[in-house]
Coordinates of C-alpha atoms in Angstrom, one line a residue:
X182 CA -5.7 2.2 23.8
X183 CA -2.4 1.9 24.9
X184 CA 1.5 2.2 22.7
X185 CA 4.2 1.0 24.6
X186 CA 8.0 0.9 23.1
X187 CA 10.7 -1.0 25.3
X188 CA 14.1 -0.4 24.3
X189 CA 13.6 0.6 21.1
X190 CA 17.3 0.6 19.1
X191 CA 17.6 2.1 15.6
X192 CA 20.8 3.4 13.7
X193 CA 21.6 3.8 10.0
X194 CA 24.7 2.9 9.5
X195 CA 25.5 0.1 12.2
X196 CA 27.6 2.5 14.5
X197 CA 25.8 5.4 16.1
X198 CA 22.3 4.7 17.3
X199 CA 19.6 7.2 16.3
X200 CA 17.4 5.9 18.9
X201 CA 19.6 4.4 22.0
X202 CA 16.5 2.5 24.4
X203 CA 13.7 4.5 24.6
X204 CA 11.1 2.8 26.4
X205 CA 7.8 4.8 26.6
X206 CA 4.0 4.5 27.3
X207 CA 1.0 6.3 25.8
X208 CA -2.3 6.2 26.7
X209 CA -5.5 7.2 24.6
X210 CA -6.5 10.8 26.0
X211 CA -3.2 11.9 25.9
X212 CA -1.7 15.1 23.9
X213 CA 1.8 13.9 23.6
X214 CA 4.2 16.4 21.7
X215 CA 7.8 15.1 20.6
X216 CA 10.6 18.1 21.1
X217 CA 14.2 17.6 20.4
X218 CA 16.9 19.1 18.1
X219 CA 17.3 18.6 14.6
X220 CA 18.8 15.4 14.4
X221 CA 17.7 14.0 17.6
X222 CA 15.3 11.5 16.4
X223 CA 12.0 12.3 16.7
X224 CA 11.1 11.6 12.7
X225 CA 13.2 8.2 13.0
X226 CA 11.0 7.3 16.4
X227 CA 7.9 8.1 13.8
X228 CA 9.3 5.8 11.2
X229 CA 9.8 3.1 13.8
X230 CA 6.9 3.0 15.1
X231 CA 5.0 2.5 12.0
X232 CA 7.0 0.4 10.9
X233 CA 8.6 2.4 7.9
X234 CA 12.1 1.4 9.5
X235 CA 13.2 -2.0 10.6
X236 CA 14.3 -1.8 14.5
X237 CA 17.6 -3.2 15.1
X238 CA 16.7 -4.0 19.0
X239 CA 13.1 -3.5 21.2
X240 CA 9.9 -3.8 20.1
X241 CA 6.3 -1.7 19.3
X242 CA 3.5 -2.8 21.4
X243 CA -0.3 -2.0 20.9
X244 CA -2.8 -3.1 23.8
X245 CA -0.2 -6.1 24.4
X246 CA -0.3 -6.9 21.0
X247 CA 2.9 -7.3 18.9
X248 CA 2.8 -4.1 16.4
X249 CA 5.6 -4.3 14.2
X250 CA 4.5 -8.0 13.5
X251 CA 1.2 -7.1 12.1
X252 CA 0.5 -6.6 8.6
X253 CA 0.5 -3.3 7.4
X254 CA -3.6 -3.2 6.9
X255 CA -4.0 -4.1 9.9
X256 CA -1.4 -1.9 11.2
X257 CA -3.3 0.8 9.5
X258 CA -6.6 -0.2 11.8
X259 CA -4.3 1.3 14.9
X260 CA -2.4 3.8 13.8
X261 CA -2.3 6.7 11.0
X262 CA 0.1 9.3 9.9
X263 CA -0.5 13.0 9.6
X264 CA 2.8 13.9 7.5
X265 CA 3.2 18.4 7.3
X266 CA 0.8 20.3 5.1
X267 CA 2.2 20.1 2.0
X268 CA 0.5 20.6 -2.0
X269 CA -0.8 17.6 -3.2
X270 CA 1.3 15.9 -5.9
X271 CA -2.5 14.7 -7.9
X272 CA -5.4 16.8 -8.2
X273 CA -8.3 14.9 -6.0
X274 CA -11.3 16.2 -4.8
X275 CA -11.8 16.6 -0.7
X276 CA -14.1 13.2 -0.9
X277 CA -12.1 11.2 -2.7
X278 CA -8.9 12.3 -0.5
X279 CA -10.8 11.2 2.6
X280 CA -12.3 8.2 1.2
X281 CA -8.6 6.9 0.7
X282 CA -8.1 6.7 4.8
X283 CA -11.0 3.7 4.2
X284 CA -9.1 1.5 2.3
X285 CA -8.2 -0.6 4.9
X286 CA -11.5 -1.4 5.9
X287 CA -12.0 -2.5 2.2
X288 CA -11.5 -6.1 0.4
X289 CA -8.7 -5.9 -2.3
X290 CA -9.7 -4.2 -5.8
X291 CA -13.0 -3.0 -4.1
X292 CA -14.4 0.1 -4.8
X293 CA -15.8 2.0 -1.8
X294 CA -19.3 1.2 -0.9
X295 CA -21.9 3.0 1.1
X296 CA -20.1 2.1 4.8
X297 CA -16.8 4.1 3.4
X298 CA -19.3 6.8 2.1
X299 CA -20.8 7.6 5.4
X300 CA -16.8 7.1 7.1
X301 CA -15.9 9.8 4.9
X302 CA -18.7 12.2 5.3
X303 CA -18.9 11.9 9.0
X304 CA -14.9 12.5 9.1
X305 CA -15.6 15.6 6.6
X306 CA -18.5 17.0 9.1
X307 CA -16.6 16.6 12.2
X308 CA -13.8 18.7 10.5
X309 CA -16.4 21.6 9.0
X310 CA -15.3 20.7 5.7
X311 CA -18.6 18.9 4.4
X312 CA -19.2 21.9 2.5
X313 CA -15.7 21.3 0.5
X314 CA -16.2 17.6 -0.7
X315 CA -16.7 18.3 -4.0
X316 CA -13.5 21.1 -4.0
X317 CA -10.0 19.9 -5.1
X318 CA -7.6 19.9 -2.5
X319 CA -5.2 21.8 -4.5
X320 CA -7.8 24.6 -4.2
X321 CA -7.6 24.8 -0.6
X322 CA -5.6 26.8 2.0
X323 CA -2.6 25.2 3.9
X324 CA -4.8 25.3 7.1
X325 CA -8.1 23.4 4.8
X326 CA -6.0 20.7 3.6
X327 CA -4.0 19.9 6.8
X328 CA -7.5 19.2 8.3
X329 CA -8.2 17.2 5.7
X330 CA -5.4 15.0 6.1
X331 CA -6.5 14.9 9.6
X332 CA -10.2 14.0 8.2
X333 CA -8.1 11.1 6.3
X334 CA -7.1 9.8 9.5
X335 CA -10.0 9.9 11.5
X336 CA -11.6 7.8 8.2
X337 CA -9.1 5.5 8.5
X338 CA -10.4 4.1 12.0
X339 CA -7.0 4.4 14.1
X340 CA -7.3 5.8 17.2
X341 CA -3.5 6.9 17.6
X342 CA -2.5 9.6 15.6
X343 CA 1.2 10.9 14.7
X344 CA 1.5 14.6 13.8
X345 CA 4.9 15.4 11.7
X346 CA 5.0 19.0 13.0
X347 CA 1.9 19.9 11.9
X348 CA 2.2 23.6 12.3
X349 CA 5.5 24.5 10.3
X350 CA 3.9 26.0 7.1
X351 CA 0.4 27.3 8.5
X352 CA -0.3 30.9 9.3
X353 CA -1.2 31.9 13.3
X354 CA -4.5 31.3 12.8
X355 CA -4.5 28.2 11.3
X356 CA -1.8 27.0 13.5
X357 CA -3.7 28.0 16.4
X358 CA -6.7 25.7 14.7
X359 CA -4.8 22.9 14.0
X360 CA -3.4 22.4 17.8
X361 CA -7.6 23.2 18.5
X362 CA -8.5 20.3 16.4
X363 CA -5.8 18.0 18.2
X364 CA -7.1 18.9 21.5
X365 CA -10.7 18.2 20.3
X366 CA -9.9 14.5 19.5
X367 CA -7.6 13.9 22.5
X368 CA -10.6 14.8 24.6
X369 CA -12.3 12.0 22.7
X370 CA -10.1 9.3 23.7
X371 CA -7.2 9.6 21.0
X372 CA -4.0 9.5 21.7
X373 CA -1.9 12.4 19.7
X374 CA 1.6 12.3 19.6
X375 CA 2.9 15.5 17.8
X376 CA 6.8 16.2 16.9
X377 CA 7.4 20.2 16.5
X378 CA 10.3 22.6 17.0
X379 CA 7.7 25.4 18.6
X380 CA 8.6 24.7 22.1
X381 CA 5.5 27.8 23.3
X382 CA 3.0 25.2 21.6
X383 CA 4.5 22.0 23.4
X384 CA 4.4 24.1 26.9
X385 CA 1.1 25.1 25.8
X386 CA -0.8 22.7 24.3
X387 CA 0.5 19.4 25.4
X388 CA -0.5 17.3 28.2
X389 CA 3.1 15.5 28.3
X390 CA 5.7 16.3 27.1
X391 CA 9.1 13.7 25.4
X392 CA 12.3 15.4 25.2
X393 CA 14.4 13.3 22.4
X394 CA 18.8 14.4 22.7
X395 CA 21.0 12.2 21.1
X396 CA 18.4 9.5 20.2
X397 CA 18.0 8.9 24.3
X398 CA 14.9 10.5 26.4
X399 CA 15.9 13.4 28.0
X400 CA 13.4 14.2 30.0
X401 CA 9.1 13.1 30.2
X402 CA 6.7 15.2 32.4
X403 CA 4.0 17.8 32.3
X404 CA 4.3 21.5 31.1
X405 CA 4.3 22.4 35.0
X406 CA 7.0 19.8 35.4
X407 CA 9.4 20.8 32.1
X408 CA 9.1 24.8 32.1
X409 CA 12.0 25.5 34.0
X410 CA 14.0 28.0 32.8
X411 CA 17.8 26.3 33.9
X412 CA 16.5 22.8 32.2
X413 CA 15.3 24.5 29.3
X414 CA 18.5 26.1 28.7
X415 CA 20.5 23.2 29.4
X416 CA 18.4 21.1 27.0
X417 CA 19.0 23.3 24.1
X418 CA 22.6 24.9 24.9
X419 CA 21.1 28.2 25.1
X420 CA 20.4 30.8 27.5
X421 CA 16.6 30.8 27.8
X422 CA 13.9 32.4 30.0
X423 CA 10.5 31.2 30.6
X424 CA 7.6 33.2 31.9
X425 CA 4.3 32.3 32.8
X426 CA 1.7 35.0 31.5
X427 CA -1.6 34.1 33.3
X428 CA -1.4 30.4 32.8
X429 CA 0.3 30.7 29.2
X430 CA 3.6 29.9 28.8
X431 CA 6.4 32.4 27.3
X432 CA 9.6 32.0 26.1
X433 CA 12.2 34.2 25.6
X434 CA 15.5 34.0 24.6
X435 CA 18.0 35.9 26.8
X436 CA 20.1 37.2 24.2
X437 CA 17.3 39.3 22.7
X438 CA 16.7 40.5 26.5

């Protein structure tokens, strides 16, 4: 599986461009985490390449294949959304959440059969939450139902998966699970491409790193490549310093020094 933009040009109003040609490749296997500024784009690259937003210029490409042009079930076979934990406008139970990532696979106005069962329950095992089906997900803990919305996705089919800062409301623990979980399906072959403001967990976590300013790529590379110390201050106009703690990553601003 392979997502490719190429000069990819978005703006709001006509006059300043939210994303200014950003070209990028992804490949399955890859954690990729998204860190920029508020502002700098990353939920507007999301959008994009969903097609949620109309690009003014550059185009979405999956395996060679013409994204943005497909239709939006079929869209759904690629790609799926994990938006931030958040409590569920409706009260549904844990199956019938996950059962809702099959739709696509489904004819118009048909109810889900045994094939969308199984897709469900499989996504529900893989997650540990098989013993929650029959729970509603207004019941559950921030950490339960972000993996459930994960669960969604994996029911869904798509093998590329975009994370809207999946962390920000979830306790250590669970945060710490969630970025487990990630991992665990990178190492199967998805591709995850994460946006977050927790620069420790990009440094940590991530295979690659995208650094988004002023709608342009900053800078693309590894953690080993990125945690510098000077760039890392330069990219967020602040003094920082960056340690590495046996193989875990540290930073510290220098004002609190």
């Amino acid at each position: 599986m392979k997502l490719e933009t190429n000069g990819l040009m978005f703006s709001y109003d006509g006059r300043r461009n939210v994303l200014d040609d950003i070209s990028l490749s992804f490949h399955e296997g890859e954690f990729v985490v998204l860190l920029g500024r508020n502002g700098a784009g990353k939920t507007t690259l999301f959008r994009n390449l969903l097609g949620l937003l109309k690009a003014d210029g550059g185009s979405v490409y999956v395996d060679g294949r013409d994204f943005l042009s497909m239709s939006a079930r079929e869209r759904a076979g690629y790609m799926a959304y994990i938006p931030q934990e958040s409590h569920p406008g409706f009260s549904y139970s844990v199956l019938t959440s996950v059962l809702m990532g099959t739709t696509s696979s489904m004819s118009m106005l048909a109810s889900p059969g045994r094939r969308q069962l199984e897709t469900a329950y499989e996504a529900l095992e893989r997650f540990g939450l098989a013993p929650f089906a029959n729970r509603m997900v207004d019941s559950l803990s921030g950490g339960e139902r972000q993996l459930v919305l994960c669960a969604r996705a994996i029911a869904q089919g798509s093998r590329i998966l975009l994370f809207d800062e999946p962390t920000s409301s979830l306790d250590w623990a669970n945060q710490i699970r969630t970025l487990d979980t990630i991992r665990s399906l990178t190492r199967e072959g998805y591709l995850a491409i994460v946006s977050t403001h927790n620069l420790e967990q990009a440094l940590n976590w991530a295979t690659r790193l995208v650094l988004l300013k002023n709608g342009k790529v900053h800078a693309d590379g590894t953690s080993g490549e990125l945690a510098c110390s000077c760039f890392l201050s330069s990219f967020y106009d602040m003094d920082i310093r960056v340690e590495n703690l046996s193989g875990h990553y540290v930073c510290i601003p220098e004002e609190t020094v």
